[in-house]
GROMACS .gro file of C-alpha atoms in nm:
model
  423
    1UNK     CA    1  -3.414   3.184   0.790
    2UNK     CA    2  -3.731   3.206   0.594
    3UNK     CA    3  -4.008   3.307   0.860
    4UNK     CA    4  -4.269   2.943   0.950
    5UNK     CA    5  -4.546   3.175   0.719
    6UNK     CA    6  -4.316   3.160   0.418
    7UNK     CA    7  -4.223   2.810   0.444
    8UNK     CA    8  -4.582   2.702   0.462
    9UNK     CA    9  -4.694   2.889   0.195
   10UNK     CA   10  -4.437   2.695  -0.053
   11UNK     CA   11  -4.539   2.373   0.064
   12UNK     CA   12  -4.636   2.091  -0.212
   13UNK     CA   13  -4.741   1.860   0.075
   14UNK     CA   14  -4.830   1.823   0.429
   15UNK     CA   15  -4.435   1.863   0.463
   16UNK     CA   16  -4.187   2.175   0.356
   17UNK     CA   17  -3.990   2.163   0.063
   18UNK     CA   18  -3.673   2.202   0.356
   19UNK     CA   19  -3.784   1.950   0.567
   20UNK     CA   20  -3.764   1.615   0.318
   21UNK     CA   21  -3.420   1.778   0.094
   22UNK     CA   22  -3.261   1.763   0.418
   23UNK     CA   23  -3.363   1.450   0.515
   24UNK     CA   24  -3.286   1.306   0.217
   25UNK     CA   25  -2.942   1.474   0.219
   26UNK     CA   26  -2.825   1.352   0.551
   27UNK     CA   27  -2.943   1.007   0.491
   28UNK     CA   28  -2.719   0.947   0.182
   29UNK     CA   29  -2.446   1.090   0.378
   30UNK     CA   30  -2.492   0.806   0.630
   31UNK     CA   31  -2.516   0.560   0.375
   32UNK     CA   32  -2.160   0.695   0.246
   33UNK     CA   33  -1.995   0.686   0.570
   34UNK     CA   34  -2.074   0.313   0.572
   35UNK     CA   35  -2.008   0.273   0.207
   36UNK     CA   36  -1.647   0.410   0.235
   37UNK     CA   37  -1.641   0.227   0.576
   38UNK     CA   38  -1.574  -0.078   0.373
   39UNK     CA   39  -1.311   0.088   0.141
   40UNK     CA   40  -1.123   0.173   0.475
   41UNK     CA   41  -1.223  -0.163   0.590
   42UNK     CA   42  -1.015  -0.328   0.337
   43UNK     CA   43  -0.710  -0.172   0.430
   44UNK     CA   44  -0.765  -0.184   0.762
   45UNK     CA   45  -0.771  -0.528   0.707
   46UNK     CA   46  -0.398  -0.584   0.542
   47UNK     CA   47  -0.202  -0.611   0.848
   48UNK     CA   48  -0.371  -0.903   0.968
   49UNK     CA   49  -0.342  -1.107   0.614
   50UNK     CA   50  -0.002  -1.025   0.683
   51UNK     CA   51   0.040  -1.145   1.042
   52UNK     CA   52  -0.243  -1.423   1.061
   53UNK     CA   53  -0.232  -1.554   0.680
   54UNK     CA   54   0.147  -1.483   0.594
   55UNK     CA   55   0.076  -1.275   0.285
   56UNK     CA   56   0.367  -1.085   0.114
   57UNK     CA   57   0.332  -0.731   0.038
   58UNK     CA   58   0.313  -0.781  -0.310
   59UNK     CA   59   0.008  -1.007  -0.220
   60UNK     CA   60  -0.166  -0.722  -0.004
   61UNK     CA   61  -0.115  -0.494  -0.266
   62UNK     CA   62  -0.280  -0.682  -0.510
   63UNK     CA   63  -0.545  -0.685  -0.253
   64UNK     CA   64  -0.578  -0.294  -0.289
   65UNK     CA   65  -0.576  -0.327  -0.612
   66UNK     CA   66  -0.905  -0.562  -0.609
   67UNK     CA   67  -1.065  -0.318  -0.361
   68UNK     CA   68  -1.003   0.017  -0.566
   69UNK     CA   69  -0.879  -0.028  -0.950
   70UNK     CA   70  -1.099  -0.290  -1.090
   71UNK     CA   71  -1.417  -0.073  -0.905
   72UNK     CA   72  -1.256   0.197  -1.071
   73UNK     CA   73  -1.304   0.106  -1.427
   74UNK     CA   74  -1.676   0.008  -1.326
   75UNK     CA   75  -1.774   0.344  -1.178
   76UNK     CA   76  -1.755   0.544  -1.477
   77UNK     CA   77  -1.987   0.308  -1.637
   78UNK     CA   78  -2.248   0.309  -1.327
   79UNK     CA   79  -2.186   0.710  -1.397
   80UNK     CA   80  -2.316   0.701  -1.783
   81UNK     CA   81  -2.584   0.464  -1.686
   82UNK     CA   82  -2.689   0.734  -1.405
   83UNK     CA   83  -2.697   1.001  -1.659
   84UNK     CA   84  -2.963   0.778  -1.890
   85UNK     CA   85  -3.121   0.584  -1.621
   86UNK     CA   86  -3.297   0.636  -1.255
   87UNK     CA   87  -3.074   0.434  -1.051
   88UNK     CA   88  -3.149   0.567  -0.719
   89UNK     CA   89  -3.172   0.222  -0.566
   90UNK     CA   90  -2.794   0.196  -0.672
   91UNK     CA   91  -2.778   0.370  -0.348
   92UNK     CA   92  -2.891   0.123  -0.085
   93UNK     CA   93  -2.770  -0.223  -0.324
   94UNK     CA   94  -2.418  -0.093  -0.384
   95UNK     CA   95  -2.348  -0.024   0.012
   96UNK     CA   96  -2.525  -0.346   0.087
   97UNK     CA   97  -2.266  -0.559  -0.163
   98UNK     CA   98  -1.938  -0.364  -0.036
   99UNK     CA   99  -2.023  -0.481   0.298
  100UNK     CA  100  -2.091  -0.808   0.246
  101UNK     CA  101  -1.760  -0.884   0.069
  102UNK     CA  102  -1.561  -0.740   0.391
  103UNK     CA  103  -1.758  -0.938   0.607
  104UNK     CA  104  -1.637  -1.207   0.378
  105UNK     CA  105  -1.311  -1.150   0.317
  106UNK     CA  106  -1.165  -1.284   0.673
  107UNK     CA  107  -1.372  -1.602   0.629
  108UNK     CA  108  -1.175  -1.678   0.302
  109UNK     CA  109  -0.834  -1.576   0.415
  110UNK     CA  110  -0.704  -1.893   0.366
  111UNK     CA  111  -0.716  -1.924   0.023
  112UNK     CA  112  -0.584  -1.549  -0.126
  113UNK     CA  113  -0.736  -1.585  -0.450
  114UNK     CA  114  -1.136  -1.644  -0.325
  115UNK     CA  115  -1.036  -1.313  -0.100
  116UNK     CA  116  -0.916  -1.172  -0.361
  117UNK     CA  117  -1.216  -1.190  -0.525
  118UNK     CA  118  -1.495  -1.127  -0.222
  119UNK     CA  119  -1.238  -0.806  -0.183
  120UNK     CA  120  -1.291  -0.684  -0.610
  121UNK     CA  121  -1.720  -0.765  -0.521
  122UNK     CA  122  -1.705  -0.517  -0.184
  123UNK     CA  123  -1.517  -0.282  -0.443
  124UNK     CA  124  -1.742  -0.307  -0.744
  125UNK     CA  125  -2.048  -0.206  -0.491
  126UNK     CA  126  -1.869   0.063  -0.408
  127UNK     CA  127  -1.793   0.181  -0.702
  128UNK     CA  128  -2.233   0.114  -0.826
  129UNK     CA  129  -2.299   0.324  -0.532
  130UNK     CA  130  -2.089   0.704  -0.567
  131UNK     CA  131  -2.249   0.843  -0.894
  132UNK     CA  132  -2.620   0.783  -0.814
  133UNK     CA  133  -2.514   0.915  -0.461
  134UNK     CA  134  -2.284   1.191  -0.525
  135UNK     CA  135  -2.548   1.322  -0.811
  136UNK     CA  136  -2.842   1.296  -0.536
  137UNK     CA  137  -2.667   1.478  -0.269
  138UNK     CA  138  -2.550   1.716  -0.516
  139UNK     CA  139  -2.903   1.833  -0.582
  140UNK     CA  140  -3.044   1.796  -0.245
  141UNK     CA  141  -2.748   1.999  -0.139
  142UNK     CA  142  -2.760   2.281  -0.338
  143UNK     CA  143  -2.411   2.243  -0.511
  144UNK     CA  144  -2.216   2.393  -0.329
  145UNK     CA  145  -1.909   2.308  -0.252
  146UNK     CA  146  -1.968   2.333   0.131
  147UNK     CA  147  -2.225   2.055   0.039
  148UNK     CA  148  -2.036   1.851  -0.124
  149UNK     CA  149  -1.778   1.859   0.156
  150UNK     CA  150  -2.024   1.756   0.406
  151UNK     CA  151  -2.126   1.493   0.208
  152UNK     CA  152  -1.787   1.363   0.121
  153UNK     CA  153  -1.689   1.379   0.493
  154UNK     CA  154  -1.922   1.139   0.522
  155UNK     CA  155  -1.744   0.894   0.337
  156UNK     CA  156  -1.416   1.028   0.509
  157UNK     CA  157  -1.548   0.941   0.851
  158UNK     CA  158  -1.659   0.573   0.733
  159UNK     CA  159  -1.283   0.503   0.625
  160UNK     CA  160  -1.184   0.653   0.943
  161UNK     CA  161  -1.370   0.438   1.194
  162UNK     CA  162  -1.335   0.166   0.990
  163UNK     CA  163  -0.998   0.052   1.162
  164UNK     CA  164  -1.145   0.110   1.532
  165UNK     CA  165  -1.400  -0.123   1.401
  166UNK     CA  166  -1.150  -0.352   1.236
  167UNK     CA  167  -0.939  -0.347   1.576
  168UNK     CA  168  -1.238  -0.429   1.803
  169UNK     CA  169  -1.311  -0.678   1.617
  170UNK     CA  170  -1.074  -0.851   1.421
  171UNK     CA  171  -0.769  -0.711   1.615
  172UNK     CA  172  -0.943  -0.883   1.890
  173UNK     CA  173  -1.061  -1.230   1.746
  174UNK     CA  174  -0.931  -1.285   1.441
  175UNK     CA  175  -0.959  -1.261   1.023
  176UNK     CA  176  -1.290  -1.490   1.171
  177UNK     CA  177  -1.424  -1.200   1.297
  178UNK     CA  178  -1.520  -1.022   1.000
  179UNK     CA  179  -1.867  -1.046   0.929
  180UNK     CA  180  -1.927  -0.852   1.246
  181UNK     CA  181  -1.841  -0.568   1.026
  182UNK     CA  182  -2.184  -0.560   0.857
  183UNK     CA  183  -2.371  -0.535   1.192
  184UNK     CA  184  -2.336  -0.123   1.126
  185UNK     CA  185  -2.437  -0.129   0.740
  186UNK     CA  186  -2.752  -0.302   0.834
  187UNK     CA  187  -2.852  -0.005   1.102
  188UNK     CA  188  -2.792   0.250   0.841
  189UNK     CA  189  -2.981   0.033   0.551
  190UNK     CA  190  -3.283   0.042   0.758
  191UNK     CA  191  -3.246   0.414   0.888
  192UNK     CA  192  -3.215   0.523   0.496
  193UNK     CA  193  -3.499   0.299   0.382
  194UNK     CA  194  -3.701   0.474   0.640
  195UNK     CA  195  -3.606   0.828   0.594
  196UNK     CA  196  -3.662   0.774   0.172
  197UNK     CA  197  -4.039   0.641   0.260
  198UNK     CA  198  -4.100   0.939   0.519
  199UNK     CA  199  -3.974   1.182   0.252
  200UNK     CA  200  -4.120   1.021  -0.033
  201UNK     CA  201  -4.436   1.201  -0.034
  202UNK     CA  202  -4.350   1.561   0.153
  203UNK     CA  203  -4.266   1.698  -0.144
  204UNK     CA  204  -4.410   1.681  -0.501
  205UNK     CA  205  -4.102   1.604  -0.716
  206UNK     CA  206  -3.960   1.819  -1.024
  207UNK     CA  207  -4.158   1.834  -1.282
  208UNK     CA  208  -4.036   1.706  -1.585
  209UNK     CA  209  -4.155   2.036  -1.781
  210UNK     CA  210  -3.926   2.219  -1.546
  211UNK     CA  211  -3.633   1.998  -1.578
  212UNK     CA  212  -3.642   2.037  -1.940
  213UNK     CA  213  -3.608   2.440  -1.890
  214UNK     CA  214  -3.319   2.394  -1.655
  215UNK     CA  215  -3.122   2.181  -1.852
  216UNK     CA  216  -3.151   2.412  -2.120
  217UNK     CA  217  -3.033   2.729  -1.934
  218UNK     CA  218  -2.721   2.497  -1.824
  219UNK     CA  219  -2.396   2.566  -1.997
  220UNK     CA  220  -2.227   2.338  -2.263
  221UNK     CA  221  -1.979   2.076  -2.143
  222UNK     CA  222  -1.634   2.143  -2.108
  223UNK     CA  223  -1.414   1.869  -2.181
  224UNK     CA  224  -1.105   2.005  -2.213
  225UNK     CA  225  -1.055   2.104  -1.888
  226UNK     CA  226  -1.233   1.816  -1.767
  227UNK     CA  227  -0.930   1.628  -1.892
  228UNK     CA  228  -0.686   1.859  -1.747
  229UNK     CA  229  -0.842   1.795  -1.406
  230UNK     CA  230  -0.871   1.429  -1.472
  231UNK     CA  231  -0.508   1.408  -1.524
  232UNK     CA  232  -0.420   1.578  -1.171
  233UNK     CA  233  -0.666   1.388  -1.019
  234UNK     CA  234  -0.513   1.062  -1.132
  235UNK     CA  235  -0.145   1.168  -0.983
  236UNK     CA  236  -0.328   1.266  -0.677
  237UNK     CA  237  -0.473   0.889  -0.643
  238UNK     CA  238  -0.154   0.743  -0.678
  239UNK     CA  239  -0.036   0.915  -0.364
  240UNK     CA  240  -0.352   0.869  -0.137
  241UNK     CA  241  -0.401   0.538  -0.260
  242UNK     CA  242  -0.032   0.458  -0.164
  243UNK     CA  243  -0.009   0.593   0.158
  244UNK     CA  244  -0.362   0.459   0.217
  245UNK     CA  245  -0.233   0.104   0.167
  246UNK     CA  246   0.132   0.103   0.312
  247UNK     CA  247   0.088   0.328   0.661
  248UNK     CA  248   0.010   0.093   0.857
  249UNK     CA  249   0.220  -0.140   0.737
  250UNK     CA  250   0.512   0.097   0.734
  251UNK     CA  251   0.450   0.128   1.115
  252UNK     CA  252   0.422  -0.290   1.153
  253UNK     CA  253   0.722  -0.349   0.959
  254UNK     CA  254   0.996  -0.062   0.919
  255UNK     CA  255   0.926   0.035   1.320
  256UNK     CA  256   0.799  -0.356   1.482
  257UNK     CA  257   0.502  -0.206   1.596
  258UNK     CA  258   0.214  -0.412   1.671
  259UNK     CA  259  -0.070  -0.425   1.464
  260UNK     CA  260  -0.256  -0.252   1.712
  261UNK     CA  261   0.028   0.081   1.601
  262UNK     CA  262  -0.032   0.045   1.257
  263UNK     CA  263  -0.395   0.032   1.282
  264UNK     CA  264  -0.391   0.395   1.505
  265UNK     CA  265  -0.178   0.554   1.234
  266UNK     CA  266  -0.430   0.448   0.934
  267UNK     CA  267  -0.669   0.595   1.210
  268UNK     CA  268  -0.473   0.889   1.238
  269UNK     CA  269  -0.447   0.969   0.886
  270UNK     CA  270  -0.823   0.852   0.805
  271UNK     CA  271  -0.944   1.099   1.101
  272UNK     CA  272  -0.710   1.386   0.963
  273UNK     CA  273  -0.843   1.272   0.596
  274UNK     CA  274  -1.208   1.353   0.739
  275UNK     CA  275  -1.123   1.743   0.861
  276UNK     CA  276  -0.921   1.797   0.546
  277UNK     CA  277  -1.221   1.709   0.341
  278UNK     CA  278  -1.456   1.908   0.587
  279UNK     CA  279  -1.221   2.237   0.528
  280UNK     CA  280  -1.188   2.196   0.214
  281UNK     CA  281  -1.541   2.309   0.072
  282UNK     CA  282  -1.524   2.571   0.328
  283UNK     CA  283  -1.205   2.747   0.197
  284UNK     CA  284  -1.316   2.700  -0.151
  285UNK     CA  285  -1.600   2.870  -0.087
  286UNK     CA  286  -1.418   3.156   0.042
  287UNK     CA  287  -1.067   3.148  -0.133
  288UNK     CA  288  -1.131   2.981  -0.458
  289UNK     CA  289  -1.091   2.580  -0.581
  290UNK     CA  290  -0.786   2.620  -0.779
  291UNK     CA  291  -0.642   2.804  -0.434
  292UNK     CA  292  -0.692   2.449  -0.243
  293UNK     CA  293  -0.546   2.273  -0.486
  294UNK     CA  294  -0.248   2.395  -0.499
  295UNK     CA  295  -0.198   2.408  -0.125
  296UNK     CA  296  -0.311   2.084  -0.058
  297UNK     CA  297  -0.054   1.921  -0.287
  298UNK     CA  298   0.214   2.113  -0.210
  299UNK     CA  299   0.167   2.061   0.138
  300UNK     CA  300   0.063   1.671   0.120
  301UNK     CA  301   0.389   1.649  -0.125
  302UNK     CA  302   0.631   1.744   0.205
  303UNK     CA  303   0.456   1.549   0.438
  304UNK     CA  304   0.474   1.217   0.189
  305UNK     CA  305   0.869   1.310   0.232
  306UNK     CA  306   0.829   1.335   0.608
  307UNK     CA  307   0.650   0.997   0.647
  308UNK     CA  308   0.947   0.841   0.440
  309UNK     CA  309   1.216   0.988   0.657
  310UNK     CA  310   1.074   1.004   1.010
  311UNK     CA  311   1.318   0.836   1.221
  312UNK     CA  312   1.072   0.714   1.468
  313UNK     CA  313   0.700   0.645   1.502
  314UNK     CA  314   0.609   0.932   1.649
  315UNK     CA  315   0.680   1.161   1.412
  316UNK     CA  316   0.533   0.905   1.154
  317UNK     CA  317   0.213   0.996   1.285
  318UNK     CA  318   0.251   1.354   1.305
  319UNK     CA  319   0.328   1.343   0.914
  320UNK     CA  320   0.110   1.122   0.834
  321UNK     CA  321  -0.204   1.325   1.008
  322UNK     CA  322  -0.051   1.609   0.797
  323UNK     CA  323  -0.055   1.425   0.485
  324UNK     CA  324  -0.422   1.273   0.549
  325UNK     CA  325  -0.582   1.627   0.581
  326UNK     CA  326  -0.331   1.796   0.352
  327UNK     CA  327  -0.445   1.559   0.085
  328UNK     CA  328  -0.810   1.561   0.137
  329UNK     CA  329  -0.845   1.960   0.103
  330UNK     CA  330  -0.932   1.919  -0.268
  331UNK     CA  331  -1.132   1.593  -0.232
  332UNK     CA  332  -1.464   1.780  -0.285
  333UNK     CA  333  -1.325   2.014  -0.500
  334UNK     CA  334  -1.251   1.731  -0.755
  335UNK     CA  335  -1.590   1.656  -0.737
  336UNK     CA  336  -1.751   2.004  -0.779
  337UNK     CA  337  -1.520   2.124  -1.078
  338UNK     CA  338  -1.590   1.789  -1.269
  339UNK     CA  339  -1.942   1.868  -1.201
  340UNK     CA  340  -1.902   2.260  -1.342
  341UNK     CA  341  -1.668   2.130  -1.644
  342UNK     CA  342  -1.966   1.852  -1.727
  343UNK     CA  343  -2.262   2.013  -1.652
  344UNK     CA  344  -2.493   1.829  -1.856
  345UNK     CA  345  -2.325   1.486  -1.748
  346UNK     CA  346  -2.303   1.465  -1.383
  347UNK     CA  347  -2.325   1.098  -1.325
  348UNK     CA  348  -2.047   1.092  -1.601
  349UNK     CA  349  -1.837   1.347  -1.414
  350UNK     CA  350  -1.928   1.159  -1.045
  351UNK     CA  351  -1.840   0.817  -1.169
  352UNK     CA  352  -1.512   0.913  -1.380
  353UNK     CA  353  -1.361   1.179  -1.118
  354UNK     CA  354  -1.450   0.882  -0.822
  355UNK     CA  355  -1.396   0.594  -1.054
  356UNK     CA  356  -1.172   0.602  -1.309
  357UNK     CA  357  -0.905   0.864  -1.196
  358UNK     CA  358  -0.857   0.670  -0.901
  359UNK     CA  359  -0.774   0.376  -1.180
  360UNK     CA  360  -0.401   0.463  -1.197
  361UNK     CA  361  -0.384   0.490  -0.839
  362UNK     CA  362  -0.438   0.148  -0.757
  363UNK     CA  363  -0.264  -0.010  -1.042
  364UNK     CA  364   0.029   0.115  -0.922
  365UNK     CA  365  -0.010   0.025  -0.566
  366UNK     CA  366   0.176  -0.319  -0.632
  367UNK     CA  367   0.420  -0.192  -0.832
  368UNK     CA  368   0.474   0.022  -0.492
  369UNK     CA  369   0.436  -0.351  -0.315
  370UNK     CA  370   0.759  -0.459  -0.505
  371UNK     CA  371   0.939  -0.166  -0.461
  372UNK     CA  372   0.868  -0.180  -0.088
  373UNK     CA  373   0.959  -0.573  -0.106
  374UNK     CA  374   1.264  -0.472  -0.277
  375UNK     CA  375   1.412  -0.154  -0.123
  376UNK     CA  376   1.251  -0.121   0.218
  377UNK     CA  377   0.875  -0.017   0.262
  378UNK     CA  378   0.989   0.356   0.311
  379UNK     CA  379   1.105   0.332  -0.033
  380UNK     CA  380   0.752   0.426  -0.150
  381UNK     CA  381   0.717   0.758   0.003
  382UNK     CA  382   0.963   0.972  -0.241
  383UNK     CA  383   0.772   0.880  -0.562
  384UNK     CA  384   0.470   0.945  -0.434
  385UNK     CA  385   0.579   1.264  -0.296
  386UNK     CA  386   0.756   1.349  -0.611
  387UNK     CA  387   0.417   1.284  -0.839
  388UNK     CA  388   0.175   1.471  -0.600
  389UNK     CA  389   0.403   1.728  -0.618
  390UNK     CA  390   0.366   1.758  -1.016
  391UNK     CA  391  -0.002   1.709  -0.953
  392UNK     CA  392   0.081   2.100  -0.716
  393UNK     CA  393   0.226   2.242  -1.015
  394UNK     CA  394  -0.025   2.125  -1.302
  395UNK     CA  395  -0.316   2.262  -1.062
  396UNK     CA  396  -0.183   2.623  -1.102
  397UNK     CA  397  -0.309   2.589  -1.467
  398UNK     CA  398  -0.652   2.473  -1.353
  399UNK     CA  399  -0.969   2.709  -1.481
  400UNK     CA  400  -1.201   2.737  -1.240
  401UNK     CA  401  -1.548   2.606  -1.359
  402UNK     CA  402  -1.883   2.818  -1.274
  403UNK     CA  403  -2.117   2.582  -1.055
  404UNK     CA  404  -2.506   2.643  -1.206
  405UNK     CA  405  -2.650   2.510  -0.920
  406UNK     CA  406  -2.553   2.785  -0.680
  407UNK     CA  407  -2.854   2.988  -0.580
  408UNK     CA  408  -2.723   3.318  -0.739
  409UNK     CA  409  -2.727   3.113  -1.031
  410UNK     CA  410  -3.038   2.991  -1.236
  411UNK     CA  411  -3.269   2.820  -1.273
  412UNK     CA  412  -3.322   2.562  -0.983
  413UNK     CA  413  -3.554   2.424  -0.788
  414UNK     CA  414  -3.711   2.615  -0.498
  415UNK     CA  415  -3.671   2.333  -0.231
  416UNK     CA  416  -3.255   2.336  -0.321
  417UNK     CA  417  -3.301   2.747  -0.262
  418UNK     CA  418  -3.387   2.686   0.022
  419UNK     CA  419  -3.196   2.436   0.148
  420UNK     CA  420  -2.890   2.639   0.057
  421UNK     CA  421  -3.043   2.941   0.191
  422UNK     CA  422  -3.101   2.733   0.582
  423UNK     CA  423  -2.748   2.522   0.515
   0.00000   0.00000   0.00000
C-alpha cells in the first residue's frame, strides 16, 4: 500500500488517482448486476408464461431467443461503435431499456407476440450496455483477470437474485407484477449517476498525447486465435444458454414441482454461476487461462449429463449447482483473452465475445424447445453435454494471449498502477 505521502504527491486533483478509478469501477459493477438482473429476469420469468399464460415450450424458447440471440447480433455492433466513438452513456441508457422491457413483459403476457417483442427491447439494451462497460471496467481495473472476474460477478449476481426477485414478486402476484422489477434499476441509476459526477473531476483524465504512445507500444491484433476462441465460446453458449432456459422448467415439468422449485434451482445454478465466475479470474491468475478452460468444460460437460439423468430433484440441484459454477470458471477468461488476442479493438472483442458468440447459443435454444416438446425435457441435457464437451477438447489448443494492461507490462496509466497495486 503506497504510504498517504505518495498518494498525495500523484494527485491531479483535490482527489487521488485511487480514490475516483475505484469508484468508478465498483459503480459499473453495480450497474451490471442490475443489467444482467434483467437477462436472469427473463428466464426467471418462463415458468409463469407457462403456468399463468399457457405457453408451449417451443413458445418460451422463442422467448429466450428474443432475450439473448437477436441482442447478440447487436452487441458486436455497439462493440465497433465503442472502438470509434465515446459511448460511455451506453452505460446508464442500455441498463435503463433492459429493465423497462421486463417490467413490461408481464403486462403484455396476453398477447405472446407484443412480449415477445418488449422481451428482444430488454435484450437489445443489454446487449448496448456490455462493450462500453466491460471496456471501462477493464481500464479502471487494471486488466487483470481478477478484475475482470469481479466485474463479471457482478453481472453473475444480478442473474442470480433475479429469480428471488421474480418469486417475491411475481411468484406472489402475478405476470401483473412485473414492473416492480425496475424499483432496483432505478436505485442503482441514481447511485451510478452520482458516483460518475463525484469522480468526474478527482482526476484529470488521459491525455490524449499519452494515449497515442500507449496504443503504439500495444501489440498487433491477433485474429486467428481470436477465431479459435470465438468458436469455443460459441459451443460453450449453447450449453449455458440451454440449461439457463430449461432448469427450471425441467424441475416444473419432468419432477411436478411447483414453480416456487423451479425458480430455487435457476437460483441455485445462478448463485453457483456467481462463485464460478468469482474463482475463475483467481485461478487464472495463478494457474493459467487455458488451465480453466479446460477444467471448466470438462467438468460442466458431466454435470450437463447428471442434470439429464438425476432420478430425483434433489440431486437435480446438486448437478445443476455443479454445472452453474463449473461453467462460469472461464466466463472472464473469455473476456480477457479476446481482449489480449484484439488488443487494439477492445470494444470489438467485448461486444463479439458477449454478443455474438452467445448468437448460436440462443438460436438453438428452440430447436432444444422442440426436442424437449418431442422427447421429454431431459432430452436436452446429452447434446449439450456432448458439445461443451468438444468445446473441453478444442480449449487444449488455445494460445494463451499476453494481457498489456498488466502493471509489469507497459505503458499505462498511473491511476490503473495503482489501482492494481491496492486491488
Amino acid at each position: 500500500m503506497p504510504s498517504p505521502q505518495r498518494k498525495r504527491g500523484r494527485t491531479a486533483g483535490p482527489m487521488t488517482p485511487l480514490a475516483p478509478s475505484r469508484a468508478r469501477f465498483w459503480a459499473l459493477s453495480a450497474t451490471h448486476v442490475m443489467n444482467d438482473f434483467q437477462s436472469g429476469a427473463a428466464a426467471a420469468l418462463l415458468p409463469y408464461f407457462v403456468s399463468e399464460q399457457n405457453y408451449t415450450y417451443t413458445a418460451v424458447a422463442g422467448l429466450a431467443l428474443a432475450a439473448t440471440s437477436l441482442s447478440s447480433v447487436a452487441q458486436p455492433l455497439f462493440g465497433y461503435l465503442t472502438d470509434k466513438l465515446p459511448l460511455r452513456p451506453l452505460t446508464i441508457i442500455g441498463m435503463s431499456v433492459a429493465a423497462l422491457g421486463i417490467a413490461v413483459a408481464g403486462l403484455t403476457s396476453a398477447n405472446y407476440w407484443l412480449t415477445w417483442i418488449v422481451v428482444a427491447i430488454s435484450g437489445i439494451g443489454v446487449a448496448a450496455y456490455h462493450p462500453p462497460a466491460t471496456v471501462d471496467a477493464k481500464m479502471t481495473g487494471g486488466g487483470s483477470d481478477k478484475a475482470m472476474s469481479l466485474f463479471s460477478v457482478a453481472g453473475n449476481l444480478g442473474a442470480a437474485i433475479a429469480p428471488i426477485c421474480v418469486g417475491l414478486t411475481v411468484g406472489l402476484f402475478g405476470l401483473v407484477a412485473t414492473p416492480l422489477l425496475l424499483i432496483p434499476t432505478a436505485v442503482v441509476a441514481v447511485i451510478y449517476v452520482a458516483a460518475m459526477r463525484a469522480t468526474r473531476n478527482g482526476a484529470a483524465p488521459t491525455s490524449r498525447r499519452r494515449s497515442a504512445s500507449a496504443t503504439a507500444a500495444v501489440p498487433a491484433d491477433q485474429w486467428g486465435r481470436f477465431v479459435w476462441l470465438l468458436a469455443i465460446i460459441c459451443l460453450w453458449s449453447i450449453t449455458a444458454l440451454g440449461i439457463r432456459s430449461f432448469i427450471a422448467l425441467d424441475v416444473t415439468q419432468a419432477f411436478h414441482g411447483s414453480d416456487a422449485l423451479g425458480t430455487s434451482a435457476f437460483t441455485i445454478y445462478s448463485l453457483a454461476a456467481a462463485l464460478g465466475t468469482l474463482m475463475g479470474g483467481f485461478i487464472a491468475d495463478r494457474f493459467g487461462r487455458r488451465a480453466v478452460m479446460i477444467s471448466g468444460y470438462a467438468l460442466s460437460g458431466l454435470a450437463t449429463l447428471a442434470i439429464g439423468f438425476a432420478p430425483n430433484t434433489t440431486e437435480l440441484l446438486i448437478a445443476a449447482g455443479v454445472a452453474g459454477w463449473a461453467l462460469s470458471l472461464p466466463f472472464a477468461v473469455h473476456v480477457t483473452l479476446s481482449h489480449s488476442f484484439l488488443p487494439r479493438h477492445l470494444g470489438t472483442a467485448s461486444g463479439v465475445t458477449l454478443g455474438l458468440s452467445m448468437t448460436l447459443g440462443g438460436f438453438v435454444t428452440p430447436l432444444l424447445g422442440i426436442l424437449a416438446d418431442r422427447d421429454g425435457i431431459a432430452a436436452i441435457f446429452i447434446p449439450l453435454a456432448s458439445v461443451v464437451s468438444v468445446g473441453a477438447v478444442m480449449s487444449v489448443f488455445i494460445k494463451e494471449g499476453r494481457n498489456h494492461l498488466n502493471v509489469q507490462d507497459a505503458p499505462v496509466p498511473d491511476e490503473l498502477k495503482t489501482w492494481e497495486a491496492n486491488a
